[in-house]
Short mmCIF file of C-alpha atoms in Angstrom, two decimals:
data_model
loop_
_atom_site.label_atom_id
_atom_site.label_comp_id
_atom_site.label_asym_id
_atom_site.label_seq_id
_atom_site.Cartn_x
_atom_site.Cartn_y
_atom_site.Cartn_z
CA MET A 1 -81.04 71.98 -16.28
CA ARG A 2 -82.03 72.13 -19.69
CA VAL A 3 -80.89 69.14 -21.44
CA VAL A 4 -80.85 68.82 -25.22
CA ARG A 5 -79.82 66.23 -27.93
CA PHE A 6 -78.30 67.85 -30.86
CA SER A 7 -76.32 67.41 -34.22
CA HIS A 8 -72.98 69.11 -34.70
CA ASP A 9 -70.66 68.35 -37.60
CA ASP A 10 -72.81 65.13 -38.39
CA VAL A 11 -72.43 63.80 -34.86
CA ILE A 12 -75.09 63.22 -32.44
CA ARG A 13 -74.40 64.39 -28.86
CA PHE A 14 -75.96 65.67 -25.54
CA GLY A 15 -75.59 68.93 -23.82
CA ILE A 16 -76.77 71.32 -21.10
CA VAL A 17 -77.95 74.72 -22.27
CA ASP A 18 -75.77 77.59 -20.66
CA GLU A 19 -77.27 80.91 -22.09
CA THR A 20 -76.26 81.01 -25.78
CA ASP A 21 -73.76 77.87 -25.52
CA LEU A 22 -74.36 74.21 -24.80
CA VAL A 23 -71.85 72.44 -22.33
CA VAL A 24 -71.29 68.97 -23.96
CA LEU A 25 -72.14 65.94 -22.04
CA ALA A 26 -69.87 62.81 -22.42
CA GLY A 27 -73.03 60.67 -23.04
CA ASP A 28 -76.46 60.02 -22.75
CA PRO A 29 -77.51 61.63 -19.33
CA LEU A 30 -80.21 59.20 -18.66
CA PHE A 31 -77.66 56.47 -18.65
CA ALA A 32 -74.02 58.04 -18.05
CA GLY A 33 -75.01 61.04 -16.04
CA PHE A 34 -73.87 64.62 -16.30
CA ASP A 35 -70.05 64.24 -16.85
CA THR A 36 -69.09 66.75 -19.31
CA THR A 37 -66.13 66.69 -22.00
CA GLY A 38 -65.03 70.35 -21.30
CA GLU A 39 -66.19 71.43 -24.87
CA ARG A 40 -68.71 74.33 -25.40
CA VAL A 41 -70.70 74.74 -28.76
CA PRO A 42 -72.55 77.78 -29.58
CA LEU A 43 -76.30 77.01 -29.88
CA ALA A 44 -76.61 78.60 -33.09
CA GLU A 45 -74.40 76.22 -34.57
CA VAL A 46 -76.37 73.18 -33.88
CA ALA A 47 -79.49 71.32 -35.02
CA LEU A 48 -81.75 70.31 -31.98
CA LEU A 49 -83.14 66.89 -32.23
CA ALA A 50 -85.79 65.07 -30.09
CA PRO A 51 -84.26 65.32 -26.64
CA VAL A 52 -85.01 61.68 -25.95
CA ILE A 53 -85.86 58.73 -28.34
CA PRO A 54 -87.62 56.11 -25.95
CA ARG A 55 -85.83 52.70 -26.07
CA SER A 56 -89.13 51.02 -24.88
CA LYS A 57 -92.38 53.08 -25.42
CA ILE A 58 -94.42 56.01 -25.24
CA VAL A 59 -97.26 55.93 -22.73
CA CYS A 60 -100.28 58.22 -23.43
CA ILE A 61 -103.13 59.19 -21.25
CA ALA A 62 -106.21 59.81 -22.91
CA ARG A 63 -109.23 62.12 -22.12
CA ASN A 64 -107.05 63.59 -19.27
CA TYR A 65 -108.98 67.01 -19.76
CA ARG A 66 -112.68 67.26 -18.91
CA ASP A 67 -113.38 69.65 -21.62
CA HIS A 68 -111.40 67.65 -24.27
CA ALA A 69 -113.51 64.53 -23.41
CA ALA A 70 -116.64 66.45 -23.78
CA GLU A 71 -115.54 68.13 -27.24
CA LEU A 72 -115.30 64.66 -28.60
CA GLY A 73 -118.50 63.33 -27.13
CA ASN A 74 -116.55 60.99 -24.63
CA GLU A 75 -117.12 60.21 -20.94
CA VAL A 76 -114.38 61.50 -18.31
CA PRO A 77 -112.67 58.23 -17.28
CA THR A 78 -112.84 57.13 -13.86
CA GLU A 79 -109.30 55.81 -13.95
CA PRO A 80 -106.28 56.64 -16.49
CA LEU A 81 -107.08 55.60 -19.88
CA MET A 82 -103.85 54.68 -21.54
CA PHE A 83 -102.44 53.60 -25.03
CA LEU A 84 -98.91 53.41 -26.58
CA LYS A 85 -97.25 55.19 -29.28
CA PRO A 86 -94.28 53.38 -31.05
CA ASN A 87 -90.74 55.02 -30.63
CA THR A 88 -90.75 55.15 -34.47
CA SER A 89 -93.36 58.34 -34.25
CA VAL A 90 -90.87 60.59 -32.56
CA ILE A 91 -89.52 63.52 -34.33
CA GLY A 92 -87.68 66.57 -33.03
CA PRO A 93 -88.04 70.36 -33.11
CA GLY A 94 -88.34 71.86 -36.65
CA ASP A 95 -88.83 68.33 -38.08
CA ALA A 96 -91.83 68.19 -40.45
CA ILE A 97 -95.31 66.29 -39.40
CA VAL A 98 -96.07 64.33 -42.45
CA ARG A 99 -99.80 63.87 -43.12
CA PRO A 100 -100.49 60.31 -44.47
CA PRO A 101 -102.41 59.57 -47.56
CA GLN A 102 -104.83 57.15 -45.55
CA SER A 103 -105.91 60.08 -43.47
CA GLN A 104 -108.36 62.99 -44.53
CA ARG A 105 -108.05 64.70 -41.00
CA THR A 106 -105.05 64.76 -38.90
CA ASP A 107 -105.18 66.85 -35.70
CA TYR A 108 -102.69 68.40 -33.30
CA GLU A 109 -102.76 67.64 -29.62
CA GLY A 110 -100.46 69.47 -27.34
CA GLU A 111 -99.24 67.79 -24.26
CA LEU A 112 -96.90 67.66 -21.25
CA ALA A 113 -94.34 64.85 -21.52
CA ALA A 114 -92.79 63.30 -18.62
CA VAL A 115 -89.47 61.38 -19.15
CA ILE A 116 -88.75 58.48 -16.80
CA GLY A 117 -85.36 58.35 -15.17
CA ARG A 118 -85.21 55.25 -13.67
CA VAL A 119 -86.91 51.73 -13.56
CA ALA A 120 -90.32 51.95 -12.03
CA LYS A 121 -92.72 49.17 -11.34
CA ASN A 122 -95.63 49.32 -8.84
CA VAL A 123 -94.48 52.68 -7.57
CA SER A 124 -96.97 54.68 -5.27
CA VAL A 125 -98.55 58.10 -6.05
CA GLU A 126 -96.43 59.50 -3.27
CA ASP A 127 -93.08 58.20 -4.71
CA ALA A 128 -94.19 58.57 -8.44
CA LEU A 129 -92.38 61.89 -9.35
CA ASP A 130 -89.01 60.54 -7.93
CA TYR A 131 -88.78 58.49 -11.10
CA VAL A 132 -89.16 61.35 -13.52
CA PHE A 133 -85.99 62.66 -15.05
CA GLY A 134 -87.54 65.74 -16.28
CA TYR A 135 -90.33 67.28 -18.68
CA THR A 136 -90.73 68.26 -22.14
CA ILE A 137 -93.31 69.13 -24.73
CA GLY A 138 -95.01 66.76 -26.89
CA ASN A 139 -97.62 66.68 -29.57
CA ASP A 140 -99.83 63.52 -29.74
CA VAL A 141 -100.73 63.86 -33.43
CA THR A 142 -103.60 62.01 -34.44
CA ALA A 143 -105.32 60.66 -37.57
CA ARG A 144 -108.74 61.60 -36.36
CA ASP A 145 -110.76 59.84 -39.04
CA LEU A 146 -108.80 56.69 -38.79
CA GLN A 147 -109.20 56.73 -34.93
CA LYS A 148 -112.96 56.67 -35.34
CA SER A 149 -112.90 54.05 -38.12
CA ASP A 150 -110.45 51.48 -37.04
CA GLY A 151 -111.98 50.95 -33.42
CA GLN A 152 -108.55 51.05 -31.80
CA TRP A 153 -105.81 53.82 -31.88
CA SER A 154 -102.59 52.30 -32.76
CA ARG A 155 -102.50 53.18 -36.57
CA ALA A 156 -104.23 56.49 -35.97
CA LYS A 157 -101.72 57.63 -33.24
CA GLY A 158 -98.58 55.48 -34.49
CA PHE A 159 -97.55 56.88 -37.88
CA ASP A 160 -94.10 58.09 -38.40
CA THR A 161 -93.81 61.61 -37.32
CA PHE A 162 -96.86 61.51 -35.00
CA CYS A 163 -94.88 62.19 -31.80
CA PRO A 164 -93.01 65.55 -32.07
CA LEU A 165 -90.95 66.12 -28.79
CA GLY A 166 -88.65 68.99 -27.67
CA PRO A 167 -87.12 71.27 -27.55
CA ALA A 168 -85.38 70.24 -24.30
CA ILE A 169 -85.94 68.32 -21.17
CA GLU A 170 -86.11 70.54 -18.10
CA THR A 171 -84.98 68.55 -15.15
CA GLU A 172 -86.05 71.09 -12.49
CA PHE A 173 -89.54 71.66 -14.02
CA THR A 174 -92.47 71.42 -11.40
CA PRO A 175 -95.86 70.50 -13.08
CA SER A 176 -97.83 72.85 -10.95
CA PRO A 177 -101.62 73.47 -11.56
CA ASP A 178 -100.99 77.05 -12.81
CA VAL A 179 -98.61 75.92 -15.64
CA ARG A 180 -100.11 77.15 -18.97
CA ILE A 181 -100.14 74.80 -22.07
CA VAL A 182 -101.01 76.59 -25.63
CA THR A 183 -101.15 75.38 -29.17
CA ARG A 184 -101.03 77.45 -32.04
CA VAL A 185 -101.44 76.97 -35.66
CA ASN A 186 -99.79 79.67 -37.90
CA GLY A 187 -99.71 81.86 -34.77
CA GLU A 188 -103.40 81.49 -34.18
CA VAL A 189 -104.12 80.08 -30.56
CA HIS A 190 -106.36 76.96 -30.64
CA GLN A 191 -105.65 75.29 -27.24
CA ASP A 192 -105.25 77.14 -23.89
CA GLY A 193 -105.27 75.28 -20.77
CA THR A 194 -103.41 74.61 -17.44
CA LEU A 195 -101.91 71.53 -15.83
CA GLY A 196 -104.59 72.04 -13.14
CA GLU A 197 -107.26 70.98 -15.52
CA MET A 198 -106.02 67.54 -15.63
CA VAL A 199 -108.11 64.90 -14.43
CA PHE A 200 -105.19 62.74 -13.20
CA SER A 201 -102.11 64.34 -11.92
CA PRO A 202 -98.60 63.34 -13.29
CA ALA A 203 -98.09 61.56 -10.01
CA GLU A 204 -101.19 59.59 -10.41
CA PHE A 205 -100.76 58.51 -13.90
CA ILE A 206 -97.21 57.62 -13.50
CA SER A 207 -98.08 55.35 -10.50
CA TYR A 208 -101.08 53.94 -12.42
CA ALA A 209 -98.85 53.32 -15.52
CA SER A 210 -96.07 51.62 -13.55
CA HIS A 211 -98.64 49.20 -12.16
CA ALA A 212 -99.28 47.89 -15.68
CA PHE A 213 -95.96 48.33 -17.38
CA THR A 214 -92.60 48.46 -16.11
CA LEU A 215 -91.36 52.01 -16.90
CA LEU A 216 -87.60 52.13 -18.17
CA PRO A 217 -85.26 55.07 -18.33
CA GLY A 218 -86.15 57.01 -21.40
CA ASP A 219 -89.86 56.06 -21.51
CA VAL A 220 -91.99 59.20 -22.30
CA ILE A 221 -95.65 59.61 -20.78
CA LEU A 222 -97.75 62.23 -22.53
CA ALA A 223 -100.23 63.65 -20.16
CA GLY A 224 -103.21 64.30 -22.16
CA THR A 225 -104.50 67.43 -24.10
CA PRO A 226 -106.61 70.33 -23.33
CA ALA A 227 -109.73 71.28 -25.30
CA GLY A 228 -109.41 72.81 -28.85
CA VAL A 229 -108.06 70.02 -30.93
CA GLY A 230 -108.45 70.55 -34.41
CA PRO A 231 -106.96 69.72 -38.05
CA PHE A 232 -104.05 70.94 -39.71
CA VAL A 233 -102.85 70.75 -43.38
CA ALA A 234 -99.67 71.09 -45.54
CA GLY A 235 -97.89 74.23 -45.08
CA ASP A 236 -99.05 74.91 -41.56
CA VAL A 237 -96.84 75.40 -38.76
CA VAL A 238 -98.06 73.88 -35.42
CA GLU A 239 -96.55 75.28 -31.89
CA VAL A 240 -96.94 74.04 -28.54
CA GLU A 241 -95.89 76.31 -25.61
CA ILE A 242 -95.65 75.06 -22.24
CA THR A 243 -94.59 77.72 -19.31
CA GLY A 244 -91.19 76.81 -18.27
CA LEU A 245 -90.40 74.54 -21.24
CA GLY A 246 -90.42 76.57 -24.24
CA THR A 247 -92.08 76.06 -27.39
CA LEU A 248 -92.16 72.99 -29.71
CA ARG A 249 -92.56 74.20 -33.24
CA ASN A 250 -93.20 71.67 -36.41
CA PRO A 251 -94.13 72.50 -40.14
CA VAL A 252 -96.49 70.27 -41.60
CA ARG A 253 -96.23 68.65 -45.02
CA ASP A 254 -97.95 65.81 -46.97
CA ALA A 255 -96.48 62.46 -47.73
#
């Protein structure tokens, strides 16, 4: 199922995509299941929002592609390297990424995003994917100059609008090695990789994260980005496409 969060007649609701319509759900499926209201709304009449706003945290896996680690002059980690983004950084498809005045270089990082579906603590690699509700697309926007100057990543990765998510959560998606992830700026390809290039698989990094933090329903884990990261400027449009998940598209503006 493709689950979306949407606004219609100034009311925020959840739905399941059924061709050109949305089947309206009675509540947030992460907490209320998939009961429907019996209503159908044309997709063309709604505004899609970020499909999930994490109630707790966004866990990010850094340097999870060897070529990306190399392009930034970093070693490949021997175990998952994690950091957190605040939930206030989340925006949805079509929302503007806002370049903050504190930064002179703001970069895109197209990524797979796993959405946790139930409480996970100290789970095994073998069981880790059983805790995933579904997958969506993310963009780990980064103020690259601040990442280097601050010595830690909270500010550089955590500005408002620095975590676009969407357009939908696909509950039946399989993160197989041949799944392709492509990032474009103004239609030009800048990143082109596959999930098979990841150093740590989703099962491995979800298990690892669960041994550090209790993962809660609605938490999001960003899986790392392929090589090809780079800057964007006001007026650009950034698109991240993942096979089977669609395309996340966001314009860019200055604050």
